[in-house]
């Protein structure tokens, strides 16, 4: 079970991270780069068309180690695994958080309460694709019988 925020702030991992942050508070990036020639390569990442460069922050290998220790102490790996397993981790609505199903490839499976939610996601995406193709081609027409030229999308969020 994950620690409560107030308990987390009292934890050894949090305290170690705070001490470490204090030690780095006055560090100059120029000195961090001079002391660590591989810094720019190690503290950058790229995925899904995004480039993340955190080398230009007061962060070291020790910072990363301490952050990982804090995440482990807080139960982040277990919560992540529960999310990917479809467990009911949305406690306010007593339901699964199924964002992961939206990102799984067609043919993958995530069964929640006896239902393969990935198959349901792709069924909806297929229907949406067919509908948008029909609107774009003019086969689906508006109330007046004329092709639809403008679409307003109102999302509900979350």
PDB file of C-alpha atoms in Angstrom:
ATOM      1  CA  UNK A   1       0.000   0.000   0.000  1.00  0.00           C
ATOM      2  CA  UNK A   2       1.324   3.452  -0.911  1.00  0.00           C
ATOM      3  CA  UNK A   3       2.270   5.844   1.851  1.00  0.00           C
ATOM      4  CA  UNK A   4       0.020   8.839   2.491  1.00  0.00           C
ATOM      5  CA  UNK A   5       1.515  12.179   1.392  1.00  0.00           C
ATOM      6  CA  UNK A   6       2.193  13.382   4.953  1.00  0.00           C
ATOM      7  CA  UNK A   7       3.750  10.036   5.877  1.00  0.00           C
ATOM      8  CA  UNK A   8       5.741  10.099   2.653  1.00  0.00           C
ATOM      9  CA  UNK A   9       7.266  13.454   3.615  1.00  0.00           C
ATOM     10  CA  UNK A  10       8.388  11.899   6.896  1.00  0.00           C
ATOM     11  CA  UNK A  11       9.989   8.917   5.188  1.00  0.00           C
ATOM     12  CA  UNK A  12      13.706   8.260   5.073  1.00  0.00           C
ATOM     13  CA  UNK A  13      13.638   8.396   1.258  1.00  0.00           C
ATOM     14  CA  UNK A  14      12.023  11.860   1.275  1.00  0.00           C
ATOM     15  CA  UNK A  15      14.423  13.138   3.921  1.00  0.00           C
ATOM     16  CA  UNK A  16      17.415  11.861   1.926  1.00  0.00           C
ATOM     17  CA  UNK A  17      16.090  13.605  -1.181  1.00  0.00           C
ATOM     18  CA  UNK A  18      15.606  16.874   0.720  1.00  0.00           C
ATOM     19  CA  UNK A  19      19.155  16.673   2.100  1.00  0.00           C
ATOM     20  CA  UNK A  20      20.469  15.980  -1.398  1.00  0.00           C
ATOM     21  CA  UNK A  21      18.499  18.911  -2.836  1.00  0.00           C
ATOM     22  CA  UNK A  22      20.062  21.160  -0.212  1.00  0.00           C
ATOM     23  CA  UNK A  23      23.513  19.967  -1.230  1.00  0.00           C
ATOM     24  CA  UNK A  24      22.809  20.778  -4.886  1.00  0.00           C
ATOM     25  CA  UNK A  25      21.028  24.091  -4.286  1.00  0.00           C
ATOM     26  CA  UNK A  26      24.155  26.186  -4.897  1.00  0.00           C
ATOM     27  CA  UNK A  27      25.655  23.944  -7.590  1.00  0.00           C
ATOM     28  CA  UNK A  28      26.334  25.686 -10.883  1.00  0.00           C
ATOM     29  CA  UNK A  29      25.442  23.862 -14.092  1.00  0.00           C
ATOM     30  CA  UNK A  30      28.797  24.801 -15.586  1.00  0.00           C
ATOM     31  CA  UNK A  31      30.501  22.861 -12.772  1.00  0.00           C
ATOM     32  CA  UNK A  32      28.157  19.882 -13.122  1.00  0.00           C
ATOM     33  CA  UNK A  33      28.907  19.672 -16.868  1.00  0.00           C
ATOM     34  CA  UNK A  34      32.665  20.089 -16.295  1.00  0.00           C
ATOM     35  CA  UNK A  35      32.706  17.284 -13.717  1.00  0.00           C
ATOM     36  CA  UNK A  36      30.629  14.931 -15.861  1.00  0.00           C
ATOM     37  CA  UNK A  37      31.443  14.824 -19.595  1.00  0.00           C
ATOM     38  CA  UNK A  38      28.638  12.296 -20.277  1.00  0.00           C
ATOM     39  CA  UNK A  39      25.987  14.395 -18.534  1.00  0.00           C
ATOM     40  CA  UNK A  40      24.233  15.653 -21.682  1.00  0.00           C
ATOM     41  CA  UNK A  41      23.860  12.112 -23.042  1.00  0.00           C
ATOM     42  CA  UNK A  42      22.836  10.477 -19.762  1.00  0.00           C
ATOM     43  CA  UNK A  43      20.255  13.074 -18.731  1.00  0.00           C
ATOM     44  CA  UNK A  44      18.359  13.275 -22.012  1.00  0.00           C
ATOM     45  CA  UNK A  45      15.755  10.969 -23.422  1.00  0.00           C
ATOM     46  CA  UNK A  46      13.658  10.751 -26.550  1.00  0.00           C
ATOM     47  CA  UNK A  47      10.435   8.870 -27.195  1.00  0.00           C
ATOM     48  CA  UNK A  48       7.262   9.294 -29.236  1.00  0.00           C
ATOM     49  CA  UNK A  49       8.638  12.380 -30.963  1.00  0.00           C
ATOM     50  CA  UNK A  50       9.432  14.136 -27.693  1.00  0.00           C
ATOM     51  CA  UNK A  51      12.895  15.136 -26.556  1.00  0.00           C
ATOM     52  CA  UNK A  52      13.475  15.546 -22.826  1.00  0.00           C
ATOM     53  CA  UNK A  53      16.633  17.273 -21.657  1.00  0.00           C
ATOM     54  CA  UNK A  54      16.957  17.407 -17.898  1.00  0.00           C
ATOM     55  CA  UNK A  55      20.758  17.757 -17.981  1.00  0.00           C
ATOM     56  CA  UNK A  56      20.324  21.487 -17.525  1.00  0.00           C
ATOM     57  CA  UNK A  57      18.841  21.036 -14.071  1.00  0.00           C
ATOM     58  CA  UNK A  58      20.557  20.461 -10.746  1.00  0.00           C
ATOM     59  CA  UNK A  59      20.281  16.707 -11.013  1.00  0.00           C
ATOM     60  CA  UNK A  60      22.890  13.986 -10.663  1.00  0.00           C
ATOM     61  CA  UNK A  61      22.968  10.204 -10.778  1.00  0.00           C
ATOM     62  CA  UNK A  62      22.415  10.337  -7.014  1.00  0.00           C
ATOM     63  CA  UNK A  63      19.283  12.463  -7.569  1.00  0.00           C
ATOM     64  CA  UNK A  64      17.872   9.859  -9.927  1.00  0.00           C
ATOM     65  CA  UNK A  65      18.744   7.053  -7.499  1.00  0.00           C
ATOM     66  CA  UNK A  66      17.012   8.884  -4.648  1.00  0.00           C
ATOM     67  CA  UNK A  67      13.927   9.640  -6.770  1.00  0.00           C
ATOM     68  CA  UNK A  68      13.639   5.980  -7.750  1.00  0.00           C
ATOM     69  CA  UNK A  69      13.980   4.968  -4.087  1.00  0.00           C
ATOM     70  CA  UNK A  70      11.196   7.405  -3.152  1.00  0.00           C
ATOM     71  CA  UNK A  71       8.941   6.082  -5.924  1.00  0.00           C
ATOM     72  CA  UNK A  72       9.565   2.507  -4.795  1.00  0.00           C
ATOM     73  CA  UNK A  73       8.857   3.381  -1.172  1.00  0.00           C
ATOM     74  CA  UNK A  74       5.637   5.135  -2.223  1.00  0.00           C
ATOM     75  CA  UNK A  75       4.477   2.004  -4.066  1.00  0.00           C
ATOM     76  CA  UNK A  76       4.609   3.455  -7.571  1.00  0.00           C
ATOM     77  CA  UNK A  77       5.693   0.167  -9.228  1.00  0.00           C
ATOM     78  CA  UNK A  78       2.812  -1.714  -7.603  1.00  0.00           C
ATOM     79  CA  UNK A  79       0.319   1.019  -8.582  1.00  0.00           C
ATOM     80  CA  UNK A  80       1.631   0.978 -12.156  1.00  0.00           C
ATOM     81  CA  UNK A  81       1.282  -2.799 -12.326  1.00  0.00           C
ATOM     82  CA  UNK A  82      -2.241  -2.575 -10.883  1.00  0.00           C
ATOM     83  CA  UNK A  83      -3.168  -0.015 -13.544  1.00  0.00           C
ATOM     84  CA  UNK A  84      -1.856  -2.202 -16.373  1.00  0.00           C
ATOM     85  CA  UNK A  85      -3.692  -5.203 -14.910  1.00  0.00           C
ATOM     86  CA  UNK A  86      -7.006  -3.340 -14.996  1.00  0.00           C
ATOM     87  CA  UNK A  87      -7.436  -3.251 -11.214  1.00  0.00           C
ATOM     88  CA  UNK A  88      -9.851  -0.727  -9.736  1.00  0.00           C
ATOM     89  CA  UNK A  89      -7.386   1.964  -8.712  1.00  0.00           C
ATOM     90  CA  UNK A  90      -9.721   4.907  -9.356  1.00  0.00           C
ATOM     91  CA  UNK A  91     -11.044   4.965  -5.817  1.00  0.00           C
ATOM     92  CA  UNK A  92     -13.421   7.907  -6.308  1.00  0.00           C
ATOM     93  CA  UNK A  93     -15.348   6.041  -9.016  1.00  0.00           C
ATOM     94  CA  UNK A  94     -14.454   2.483  -7.912  1.00  0.00           C
ATOM     95  CA  UNK A  95     -13.308   1.537 -11.382  1.00  0.00           C
ATOM     96  CA  UNK A  96     -10.293   0.699 -13.466  1.00  0.00           C
ATOM     97  CA  UNK A  97      -8.317   3.408 -15.195  1.00  0.00           C
ATOM     98  CA  UNK A  98      -8.159   2.153 -18.720  1.00  0.00           C
ATOM     99  CA  UNK A  99      -5.984   4.756 -20.440  1.00  0.00           C
ATOM    100  CA  UNK A 100      -3.562   1.916 -21.096  1.00  0.00           C
ATOM    101  CA  UNK A 101      -6.164   0.113 -23.223  1.00  0.00           C
ATOM    102  CA  UNK A 102      -6.285   3.123 -25.544  1.00  0.00           C
ATOM    103  CA  UNK A 103      -2.576   2.748 -26.218  1.00  0.00           C
ATOM    104  CA  UNK A 104      -2.362  -1.023 -26.586  1.00  0.00           C
ATOM    105  CA  UNK A 105      -1.954  -2.444 -30.080  1.00  0.00           C
ATOM    106  CA  UNK A 106      -4.864  -4.024 -31.915  1.00  0.00           C
ATOM    107  CA  UNK A 107      -4.946  -7.683 -30.997  1.00  0.00           C
ATOM    108  CA  UNK A 108      -3.620  -7.124 -27.477  1.00  0.00           C
ATOM    109  CA  UNK A 109      -5.919  -8.078 -24.638  1.00  0.00           C
ATOM    110  CA  UNK A 110      -6.829  -6.510 -21.318  1.00  0.00           C
ATOM    111  CA  UNK A 111      -9.734  -8.279 -19.653  1.00  0.00           C
ATOM    112  CA  UNK A 112     -11.546  -6.325 -16.943  1.00  0.00           C
ATOM    113  CA  UNK A 113     -14.654  -7.745 -15.300  1.00  0.00           C
ATOM    114  CA  UNK A 114     -14.813 -10.411 -18.009  1.00  0.00           C
ATOM    115  CA  UNK A 115     -14.675  -7.902 -20.905  1.00  0.00           C
ATOM    116  CA  UNK A 116     -11.745  -7.436 -23.280  1.00  0.00           C
ATOM    117  CA  UNK A 117     -11.542  -3.645 -23.158  1.00  0.00           C
ATOM    118  CA  UNK A 118      -8.895  -3.448 -25.887  1.00  0.00           C
ATOM    119  CA  UNK A 119     -11.280  -5.142 -28.332  1.00  0.00           C
ATOM    120  CA  UNK A 120     -13.973  -2.659 -27.279  1.00  0.00           C
ATOM    121  CA  UNK A 121     -11.602   0.281 -27.817  1.00  0.00           C
ATOM    122  CA  UNK A 122     -10.793  -0.856 -31.345  1.00  0.00           C
ATOM    123  CA  UNK A 123     -14.454  -1.495 -32.140  1.00  0.00           C
ATOM    124  CA  UNK A 124     -15.220   2.118 -31.210  1.00  0.00           C
ATOM    125  CA  UNK A 125     -12.182   3.420 -33.102  1.00  0.00           C
ATOM    126  CA  UNK A 126     -13.288   1.458 -36.190  1.00  0.00           C
ATOM    127  CA  UNK A 127     -16.795   2.947 -35.964  1.00  0.00           C
ATOM    128  CA  UNK A 128     -15.331   6.422 -35.531  1.00  0.00           C
ATOM    129  CA  UNK A 129     -13.096   5.884 -38.565  1.00  0.00           C
ATOM    130  CA  UNK A 130     -16.000   4.724 -40.713  1.00  0.00           C
ATOM    131  CA  UNK A 131     -18.084   7.715 -39.594  1.00  0.00           C
ATOM    132  CA  UNK A 132     -15.333  10.252 -40.304  1.00  0.00           C
ATOM    133  CA  UNK A 133     -14.680   8.684 -43.707  1.00  0.00           C
ATOM    134  CA  UNK A 134     -18.391   8.976 -44.509  1.00  0.00           C
ATOM    135  CA  UNK A 135     -18.478  12.630 -43.422  1.00  0.00           C
ATOM    136  CA  UNK A 136     -15.354  13.487 -45.423  1.00  0.00           C
ATOM    137  CA  UNK A 137     -16.598  11.725 -48.554  1.00  0.00           C
ATOM    138  CA  UNK A 138     -20.007  13.391 -48.338  1.00  0.00           C
ATOM    139  CA  UNK A 139     -21.827  10.049 -47.986  1.00  0.00           C
ATOM    140  CA  UNK A 140     -23.010  11.094 -44.511  1.00  0.00           C
ATOM    141  CA  UNK A 141     -25.014  14.255 -44.841  1.00  0.00           C
ATOM    142  CA  UNK A 142     -26.517  16.713 -42.443  1.00  0.00           C
ATOM    143  CA  UNK A 143     -30.219  17.262 -41.649  1.00  0.00           C
ATOM    144  CA  UNK A 144     -30.684  19.381 -44.784  1.00  0.00           C
ATOM    145  CA  UNK A 145     -29.273  16.659 -47.015  1.00  0.00           C
ATOM    146  CA  UNK A 146     -26.181  18.741 -47.760  1.00  0.00           C
ATOM    147  CA  UNK A 147     -22.655  17.488 -47.061  1.00  0.00           C
ATOM    148  CA  UNK A 148     -21.296  18.406 -43.659  1.00  0.00           C
ATOM    149  CA  UNK A 149     -18.605  21.062 -43.990  1.00  0.00           C
ATOM    150  CA  UNK A 150     -17.890  22.012 -40.379  1.00  0.00           C
ATOM    151  CA  UNK A 151     -17.497  19.847 -37.308  1.00  0.00           C
ATOM    152  CA  UNK A 152     -17.393  21.074 -33.725  1.00  0.00           C
ATOM    153  CA  UNK A 153     -15.924  18.576 -31.285  1.00  0.00           C
ATOM    154  CA  UNK A 154     -16.874  19.069 -27.637  1.00  0.00           C
ATOM    155  CA  UNK A 155     -14.924  16.730 -25.394  1.00  0.00           C
ATOM    156  CA  UNK A 156     -15.783  15.888 -21.825  1.00  0.00           C
ATOM    157  CA  UNK A 157     -12.189  15.443 -20.722  1.00  0.00           C
ATOM    158  CA  UNK A 158     -10.679  12.839 -18.413  1.00  0.00           C
TER     159      UNK A 158
END
